Coordinates of C-alpha atoms in Angstrom, one line a residue:
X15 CA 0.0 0.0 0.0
X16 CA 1.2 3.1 -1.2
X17 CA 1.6 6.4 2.1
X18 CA -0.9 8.6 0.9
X19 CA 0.8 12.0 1.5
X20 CA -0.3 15.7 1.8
X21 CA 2.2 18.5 0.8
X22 CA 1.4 22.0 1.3
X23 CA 3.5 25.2 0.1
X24 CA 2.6 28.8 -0.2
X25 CA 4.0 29.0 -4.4
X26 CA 6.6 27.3 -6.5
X27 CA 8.2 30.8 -7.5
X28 CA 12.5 31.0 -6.7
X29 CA 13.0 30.5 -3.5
X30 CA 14.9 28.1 -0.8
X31 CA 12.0 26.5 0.6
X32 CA 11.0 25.9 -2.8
X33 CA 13.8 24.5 -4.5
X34 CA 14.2 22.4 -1.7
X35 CA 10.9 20.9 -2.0
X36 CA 11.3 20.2 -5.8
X37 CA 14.7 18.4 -5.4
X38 CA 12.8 16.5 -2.6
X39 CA 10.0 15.4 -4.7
X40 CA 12.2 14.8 -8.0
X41 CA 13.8 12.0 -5.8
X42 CA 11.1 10.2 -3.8
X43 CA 10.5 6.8 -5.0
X44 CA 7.0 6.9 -7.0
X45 CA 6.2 3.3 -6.4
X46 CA 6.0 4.0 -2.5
X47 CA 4.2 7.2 -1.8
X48 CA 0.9 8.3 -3.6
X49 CA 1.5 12.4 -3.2
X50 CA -0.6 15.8 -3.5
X51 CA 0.8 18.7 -3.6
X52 CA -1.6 21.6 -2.5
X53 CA -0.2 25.1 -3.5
X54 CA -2.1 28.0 -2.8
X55 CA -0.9 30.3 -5.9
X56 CA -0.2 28.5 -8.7
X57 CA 2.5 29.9 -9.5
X58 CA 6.6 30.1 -10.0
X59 CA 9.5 28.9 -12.1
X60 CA 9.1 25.3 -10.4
X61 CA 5.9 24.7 -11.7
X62 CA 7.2 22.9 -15.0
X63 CA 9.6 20.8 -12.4
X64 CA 6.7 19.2 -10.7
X65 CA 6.9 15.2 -11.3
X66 CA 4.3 14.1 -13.3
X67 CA 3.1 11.4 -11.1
X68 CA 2.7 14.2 -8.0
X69 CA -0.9 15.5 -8.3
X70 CA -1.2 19.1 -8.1
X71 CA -3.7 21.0 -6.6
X72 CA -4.4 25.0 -6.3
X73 CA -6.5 27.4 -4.8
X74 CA -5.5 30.3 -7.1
X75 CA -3.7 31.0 -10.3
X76 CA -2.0 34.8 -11.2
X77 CA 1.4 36.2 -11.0
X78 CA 2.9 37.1 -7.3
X79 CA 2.2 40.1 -6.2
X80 CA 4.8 41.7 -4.3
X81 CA 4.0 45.7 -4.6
X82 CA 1.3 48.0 -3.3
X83 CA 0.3 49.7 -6.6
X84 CA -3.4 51.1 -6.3
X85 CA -5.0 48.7 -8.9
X86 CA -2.6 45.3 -7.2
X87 CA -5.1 46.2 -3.7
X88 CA -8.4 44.8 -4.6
X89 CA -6.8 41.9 -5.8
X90 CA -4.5 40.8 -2.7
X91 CA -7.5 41.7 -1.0
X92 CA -9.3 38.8 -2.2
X93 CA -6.3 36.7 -2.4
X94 CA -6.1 37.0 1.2
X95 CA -9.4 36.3 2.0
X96 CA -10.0 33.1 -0.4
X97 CA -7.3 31.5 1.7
X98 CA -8.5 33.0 5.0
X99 CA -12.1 31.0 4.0
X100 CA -10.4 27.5 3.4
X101 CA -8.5 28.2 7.0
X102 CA -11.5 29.0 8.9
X103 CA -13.7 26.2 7.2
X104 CA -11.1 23.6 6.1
X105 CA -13.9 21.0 5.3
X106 CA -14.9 23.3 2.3
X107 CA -10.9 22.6 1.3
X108 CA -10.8 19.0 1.7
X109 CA -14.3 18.3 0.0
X110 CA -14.2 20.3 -2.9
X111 CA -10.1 20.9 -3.9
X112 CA -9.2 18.1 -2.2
X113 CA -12.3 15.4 -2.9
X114 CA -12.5 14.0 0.4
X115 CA -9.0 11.6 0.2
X116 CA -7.6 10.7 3.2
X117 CA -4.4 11.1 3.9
X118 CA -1.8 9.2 5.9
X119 CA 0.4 11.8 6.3
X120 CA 0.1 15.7 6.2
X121 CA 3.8 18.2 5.8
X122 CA 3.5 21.7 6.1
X123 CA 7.0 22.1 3.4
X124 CA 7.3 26.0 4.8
X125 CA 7.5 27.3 8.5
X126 CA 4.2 29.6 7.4
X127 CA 2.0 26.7 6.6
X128 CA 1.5 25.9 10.1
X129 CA -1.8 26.8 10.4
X130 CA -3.2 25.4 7.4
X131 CA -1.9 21.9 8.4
X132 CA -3.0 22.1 11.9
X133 CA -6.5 23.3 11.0
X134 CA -6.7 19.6 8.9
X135 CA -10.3 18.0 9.7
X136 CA -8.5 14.7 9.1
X137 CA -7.5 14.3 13.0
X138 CA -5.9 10.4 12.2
X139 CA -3.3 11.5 9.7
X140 CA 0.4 12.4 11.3
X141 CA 1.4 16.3 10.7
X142 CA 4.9 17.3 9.8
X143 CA 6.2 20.8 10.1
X144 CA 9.6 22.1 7.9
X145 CA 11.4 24.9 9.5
X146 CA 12.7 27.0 6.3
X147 CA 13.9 29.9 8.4
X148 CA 15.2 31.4 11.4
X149 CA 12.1 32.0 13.2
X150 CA 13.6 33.3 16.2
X151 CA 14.7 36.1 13.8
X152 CA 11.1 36.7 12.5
X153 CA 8.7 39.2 15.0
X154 CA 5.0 37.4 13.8
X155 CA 6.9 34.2 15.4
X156 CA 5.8 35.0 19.1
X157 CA 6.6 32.3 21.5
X158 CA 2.8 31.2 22.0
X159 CA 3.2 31.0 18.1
X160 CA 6.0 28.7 18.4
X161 CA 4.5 26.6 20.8
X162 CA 2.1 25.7 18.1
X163 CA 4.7 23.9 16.5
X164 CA 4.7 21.2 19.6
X165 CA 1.0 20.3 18.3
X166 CA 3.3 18.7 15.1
X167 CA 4.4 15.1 15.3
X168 CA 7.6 16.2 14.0
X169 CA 9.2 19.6 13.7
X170 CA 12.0 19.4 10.7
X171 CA 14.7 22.2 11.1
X172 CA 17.2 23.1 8.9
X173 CA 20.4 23.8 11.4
X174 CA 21.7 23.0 14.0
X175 CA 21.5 26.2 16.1
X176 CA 17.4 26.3 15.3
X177 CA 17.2 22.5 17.0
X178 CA 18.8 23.8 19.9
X179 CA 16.6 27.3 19.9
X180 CA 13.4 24.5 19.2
X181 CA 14.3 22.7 21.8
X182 CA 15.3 25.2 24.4
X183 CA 11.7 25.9 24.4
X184 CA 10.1 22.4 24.2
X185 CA 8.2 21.2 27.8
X186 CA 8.9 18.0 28.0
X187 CA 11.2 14.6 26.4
X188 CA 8.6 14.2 23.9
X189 CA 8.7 17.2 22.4
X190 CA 12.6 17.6 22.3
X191 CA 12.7 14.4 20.6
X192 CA 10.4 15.9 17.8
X193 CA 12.3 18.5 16.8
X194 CA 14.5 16.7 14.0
X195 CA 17.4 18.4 12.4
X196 CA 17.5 17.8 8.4
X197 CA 20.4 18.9 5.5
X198 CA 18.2 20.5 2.4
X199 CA 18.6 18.2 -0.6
X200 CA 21.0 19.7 -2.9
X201 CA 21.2 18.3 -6.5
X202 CA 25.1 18.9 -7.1
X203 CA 25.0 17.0 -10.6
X204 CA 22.6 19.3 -11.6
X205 CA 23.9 23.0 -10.0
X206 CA 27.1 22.0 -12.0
X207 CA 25.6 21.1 -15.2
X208 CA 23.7 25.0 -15.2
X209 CA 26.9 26.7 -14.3
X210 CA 28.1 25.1 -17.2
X211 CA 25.9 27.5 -19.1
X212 CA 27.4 29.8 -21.7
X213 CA 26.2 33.2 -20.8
X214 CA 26.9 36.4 -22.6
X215 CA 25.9 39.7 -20.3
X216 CA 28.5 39.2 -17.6
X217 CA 28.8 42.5 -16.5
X218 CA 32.5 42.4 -15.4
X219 CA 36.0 41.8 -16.7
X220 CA 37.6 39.0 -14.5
X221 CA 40.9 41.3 -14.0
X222 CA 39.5 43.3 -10.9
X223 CA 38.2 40.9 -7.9
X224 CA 34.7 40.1 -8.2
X225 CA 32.0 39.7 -5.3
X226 CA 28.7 37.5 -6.0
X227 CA 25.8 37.7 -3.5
X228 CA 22.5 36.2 -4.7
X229 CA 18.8 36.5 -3.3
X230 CA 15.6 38.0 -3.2
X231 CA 16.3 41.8 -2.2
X232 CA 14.9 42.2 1.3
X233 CA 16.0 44.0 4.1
X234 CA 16.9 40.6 5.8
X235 CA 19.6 39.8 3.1
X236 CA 21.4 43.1 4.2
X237 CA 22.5 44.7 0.5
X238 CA 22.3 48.0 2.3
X239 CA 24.8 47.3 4.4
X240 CA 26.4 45.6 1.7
X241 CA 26.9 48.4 -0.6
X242 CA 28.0 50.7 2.6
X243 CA 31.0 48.2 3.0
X244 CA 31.5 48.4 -0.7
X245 CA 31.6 52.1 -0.9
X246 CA 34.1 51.9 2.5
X247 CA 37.0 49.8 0.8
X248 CA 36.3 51.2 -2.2
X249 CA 37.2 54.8 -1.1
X250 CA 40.5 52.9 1.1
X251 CA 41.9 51.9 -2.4
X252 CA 40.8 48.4 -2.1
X253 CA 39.7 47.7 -6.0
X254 CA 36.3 45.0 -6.3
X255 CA 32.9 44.8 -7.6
X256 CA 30.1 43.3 -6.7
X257 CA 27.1 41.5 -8.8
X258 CA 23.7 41.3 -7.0
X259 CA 21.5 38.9 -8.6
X260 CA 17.8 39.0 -7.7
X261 CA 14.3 41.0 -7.4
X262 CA 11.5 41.7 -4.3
X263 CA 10.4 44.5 -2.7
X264 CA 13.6 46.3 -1.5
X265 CA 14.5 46.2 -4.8
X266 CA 14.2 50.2 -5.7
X267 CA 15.2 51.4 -2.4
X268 CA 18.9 49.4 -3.3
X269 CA 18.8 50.7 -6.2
X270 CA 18.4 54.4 -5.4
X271 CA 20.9 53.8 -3.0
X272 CA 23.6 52.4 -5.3
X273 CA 22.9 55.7 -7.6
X274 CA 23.6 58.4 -4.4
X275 CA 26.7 56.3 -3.5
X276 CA 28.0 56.6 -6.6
X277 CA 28.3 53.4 -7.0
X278 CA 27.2 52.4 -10.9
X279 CA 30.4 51.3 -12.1
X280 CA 31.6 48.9 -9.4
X281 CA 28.2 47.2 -8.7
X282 CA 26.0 45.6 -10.8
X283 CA 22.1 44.5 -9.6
X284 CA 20.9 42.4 -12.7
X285 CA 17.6 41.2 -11.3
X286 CA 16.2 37.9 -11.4
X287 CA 18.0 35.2 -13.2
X288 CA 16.7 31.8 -13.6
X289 CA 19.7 30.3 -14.0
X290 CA 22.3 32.5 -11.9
X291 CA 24.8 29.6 -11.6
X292 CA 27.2 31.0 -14.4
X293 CA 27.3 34.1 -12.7
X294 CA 28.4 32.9 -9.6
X295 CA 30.7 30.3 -11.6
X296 CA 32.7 33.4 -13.1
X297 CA 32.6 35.7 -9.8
X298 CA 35.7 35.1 -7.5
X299 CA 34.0 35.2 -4.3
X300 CA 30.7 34.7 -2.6
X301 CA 29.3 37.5 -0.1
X302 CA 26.4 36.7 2.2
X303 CA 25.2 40.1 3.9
X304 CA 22.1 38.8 5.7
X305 CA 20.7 39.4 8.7
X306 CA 18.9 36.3 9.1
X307 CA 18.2 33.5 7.2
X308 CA 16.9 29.8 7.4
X309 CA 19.5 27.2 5.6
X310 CA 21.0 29.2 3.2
X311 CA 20.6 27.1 0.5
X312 CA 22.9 29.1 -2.1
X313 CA 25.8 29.2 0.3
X314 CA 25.7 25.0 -0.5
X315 CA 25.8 25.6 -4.4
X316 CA 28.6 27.9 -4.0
X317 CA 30.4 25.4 -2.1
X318 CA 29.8 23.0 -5.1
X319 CA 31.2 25.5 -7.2
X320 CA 34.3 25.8 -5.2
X321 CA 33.9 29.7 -4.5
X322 CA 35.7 31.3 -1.1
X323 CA 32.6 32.7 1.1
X324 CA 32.6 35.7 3.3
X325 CA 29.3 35.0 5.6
X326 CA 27.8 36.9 8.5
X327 CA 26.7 34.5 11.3
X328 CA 23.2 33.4 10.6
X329 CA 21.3 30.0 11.1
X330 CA 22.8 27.2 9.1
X331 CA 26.2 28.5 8.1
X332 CA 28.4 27.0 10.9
X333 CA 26.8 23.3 9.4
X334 CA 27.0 24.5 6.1
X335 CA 30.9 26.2 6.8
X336 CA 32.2 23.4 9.3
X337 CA 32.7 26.5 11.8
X338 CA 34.6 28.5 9.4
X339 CA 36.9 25.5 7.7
X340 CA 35.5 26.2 4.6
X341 CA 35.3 30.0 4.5
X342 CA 35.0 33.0 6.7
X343 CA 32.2 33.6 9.3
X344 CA 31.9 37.1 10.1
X345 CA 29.8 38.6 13.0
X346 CA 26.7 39.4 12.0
X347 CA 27.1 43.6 11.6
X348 CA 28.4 46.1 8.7
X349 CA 31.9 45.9 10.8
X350 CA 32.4 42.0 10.3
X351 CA 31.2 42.3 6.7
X352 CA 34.0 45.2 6.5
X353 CA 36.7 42.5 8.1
X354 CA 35.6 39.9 5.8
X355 CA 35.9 41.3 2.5
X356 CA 39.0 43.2 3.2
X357 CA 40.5 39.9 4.7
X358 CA 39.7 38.2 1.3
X359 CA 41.0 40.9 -0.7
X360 CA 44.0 41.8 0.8
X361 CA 44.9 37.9 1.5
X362 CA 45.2 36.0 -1.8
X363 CA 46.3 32.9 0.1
X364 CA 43.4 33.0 2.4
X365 CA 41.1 32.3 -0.7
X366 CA 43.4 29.6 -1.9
X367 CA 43.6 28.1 1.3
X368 CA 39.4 27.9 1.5
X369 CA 39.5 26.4 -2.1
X370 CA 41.8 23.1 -0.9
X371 CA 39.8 22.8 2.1
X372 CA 36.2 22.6 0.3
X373 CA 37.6 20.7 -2.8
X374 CA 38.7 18.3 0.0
X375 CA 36.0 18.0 2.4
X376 CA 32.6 15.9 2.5
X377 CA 29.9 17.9 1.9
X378 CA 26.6 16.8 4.4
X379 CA 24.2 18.3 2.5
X380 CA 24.6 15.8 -0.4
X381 CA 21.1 15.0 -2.5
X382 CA 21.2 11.5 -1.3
X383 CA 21.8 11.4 2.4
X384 CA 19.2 14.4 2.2
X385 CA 16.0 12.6 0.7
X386 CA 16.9 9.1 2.5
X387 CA 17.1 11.1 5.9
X388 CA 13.4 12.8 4.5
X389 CA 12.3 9.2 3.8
X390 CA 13.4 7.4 6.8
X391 CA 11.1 10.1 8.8
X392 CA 8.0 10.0 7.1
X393 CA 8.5 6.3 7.0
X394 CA 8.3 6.2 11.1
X395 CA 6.5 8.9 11.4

């Protein structure tokens, strides 16, 4: 008998959470689980990756909508509320999206489906949650919000430090023990067969010392801060650039404050890329500016690709970094991202010496190891 399994996710547009998902599903034996995949916006470059034996369900189709332009309103407005009807009467979901099946188990594949998959009528199936982020770092994460997470027979987390935050804050044995810590799936085969990708708008010649930082521009991924730094060693002499690949909100406001630094020459922000792998493939180093982030998933592929990393200290790197073995943890403020990238530019050896180490050392978050872990849990679940 096949597990009859329930996967829910916000969208499949570029994202961690999502990738992760996708690279999970693409590798799950079809023969042993019968899955749906419930997204609420159909939407997102991941769409087409879908397996074809997954059945996917929707409550509504359109583009993301990550403005507030005048005519955008009325129709997050309804968005918001269509969803909001299937979370306060779940039984409409499951009768008419759904068509009454019952599922064996339920997973909530983002930290922000928790209430969806708690609100399930179907009391007998097991729940999973998957911790994408820091939520320690996020304010609508309260602690009564996090002790809804205890209500889940198991709590998937993507680091190390967020199993210790988790379980800092469980009651009891039982709880502790469901608060599982689990590598993202990372298809290595596949990040070096796209940076293999001939590419033609590279916006740099490779004779000055390139910086590659690449994410959705949000305040929490620190590019302000980023392009202070920048302008710092900049005016000390210290020759670099900088290629920001990505799109969101924050996107203007970087921008317009790459245009009063003066700073159009030296940094480049090429928006989204589907593909940003040959970018990063031709940068010499990788910069991570965040504030906070989950498992930072891009930090692994640019390990795969062999690149030196200057990191501040957020959730996941000292797993993903071995403690600094394989590049340079910073703490987590404009200063250490100043320290870092002068370190790395003013010490040619230092970037050398990170290359041996990661060409040397055994990667944990290998595709593998990943989905058998994912397996083994909702095979015990």
């Amino acid at each position: 008998m096949k597990k009859k399994i329930l996967i829910r996710i916000g969208s499949l547009r570029h994202g961690g959470a999502e990738k992760v998902l996708i690279n999970f599903l693409k590798n799950l034996p079809e023969d042993k689980y019968e899955i749906d995949l419930l997204i609420n916006l159909y939407t997102g470059m991941y769409i087409k990756e879908v397996p074809s034996w997954v059945n996917l369900y929707y409550l509504l189709k359109g583009e993301m909508i990550t403005t507030n332009k005048p005519h955008e309103i009325p129709v997050k407005i309804f968005r918001v509320l269509y969803q909001k009807m299937f979370l306060w009467f779940p039984w409409l979901l499951y009768r008419f999206v759904l068509k009454n099946k019952k599922y064996d188990v339920e997973i909530g594949a983002i930290h922000g489906m928790y209430r969806e998959i708690l609100s399930s009528p179907q009391s007998n199936s097991k729940k999973i949650i998957w911790i994408q982020n820091d939520i320690f770092n996020l304010k609508e994460y309260t602690p009564e919000v996090i002790k809804q997470f205890f209500k889940f027979d198991k709590i998937l987390v993507i680091s190390n430090k967020l199993k210790e935050e988790m379980q800092k804050v469980a009651e009891d044995r039982k709880q502790r023990q469901a608060v599982i810590q689990i590598f993202n799936p990372i298809d290595k085969n596949d990040t070096l067969r796209k940076a293999n990708v001939q590419i033609d708008d590279y916006p740099f010649s490779n004779t000055i010392p390139t910086f590659i930082t690449i994410g959705t521009v949000y305040p929490q991924k620190g590019y302000d801060r980023l392009l202070d730094v920048h302008k710092k060693l900049i005016d000390e002499g210290l020759k670099h650039q900088i290629i920001i690949i990505g799109d969101g909100f924050d996107f203007e406001n970087i921008y317009t404050k790459l245009n009063d630094l003066n700073l159009m020459k030296t940094v480049k922000m090429l928006g989204f890329r589907d593909n940003p792998y040959p970018y990063l493939k031709k940068a010499d180093f990788y910069i991570m500016s965040s504030r906070h982030e989950g498992f930072p998933t891009i930090i692994a592929e640019a390990l795969i690709l062999n690149k030196p990393i200057v990191s501040t200290d957020v959730s996941g790197i000292k797993d993903l970094l071995q403690n600094g073995k394989l590049g340079m943890i910073t703490p987590n403020s404009e200063a250490g991202i100043y320290e870092g990238m002068k370190k790395m530019l003013t010490n040619l050896e230092l970037a050398d010496q990170y290359r041996k180490e990661i060409a040397s050392a055994e990667l944990p978050f290998v595709l593998e190891k990943s989905v058998a872990h994912l397996q083994e849990i909702i095979d015990n679940v």
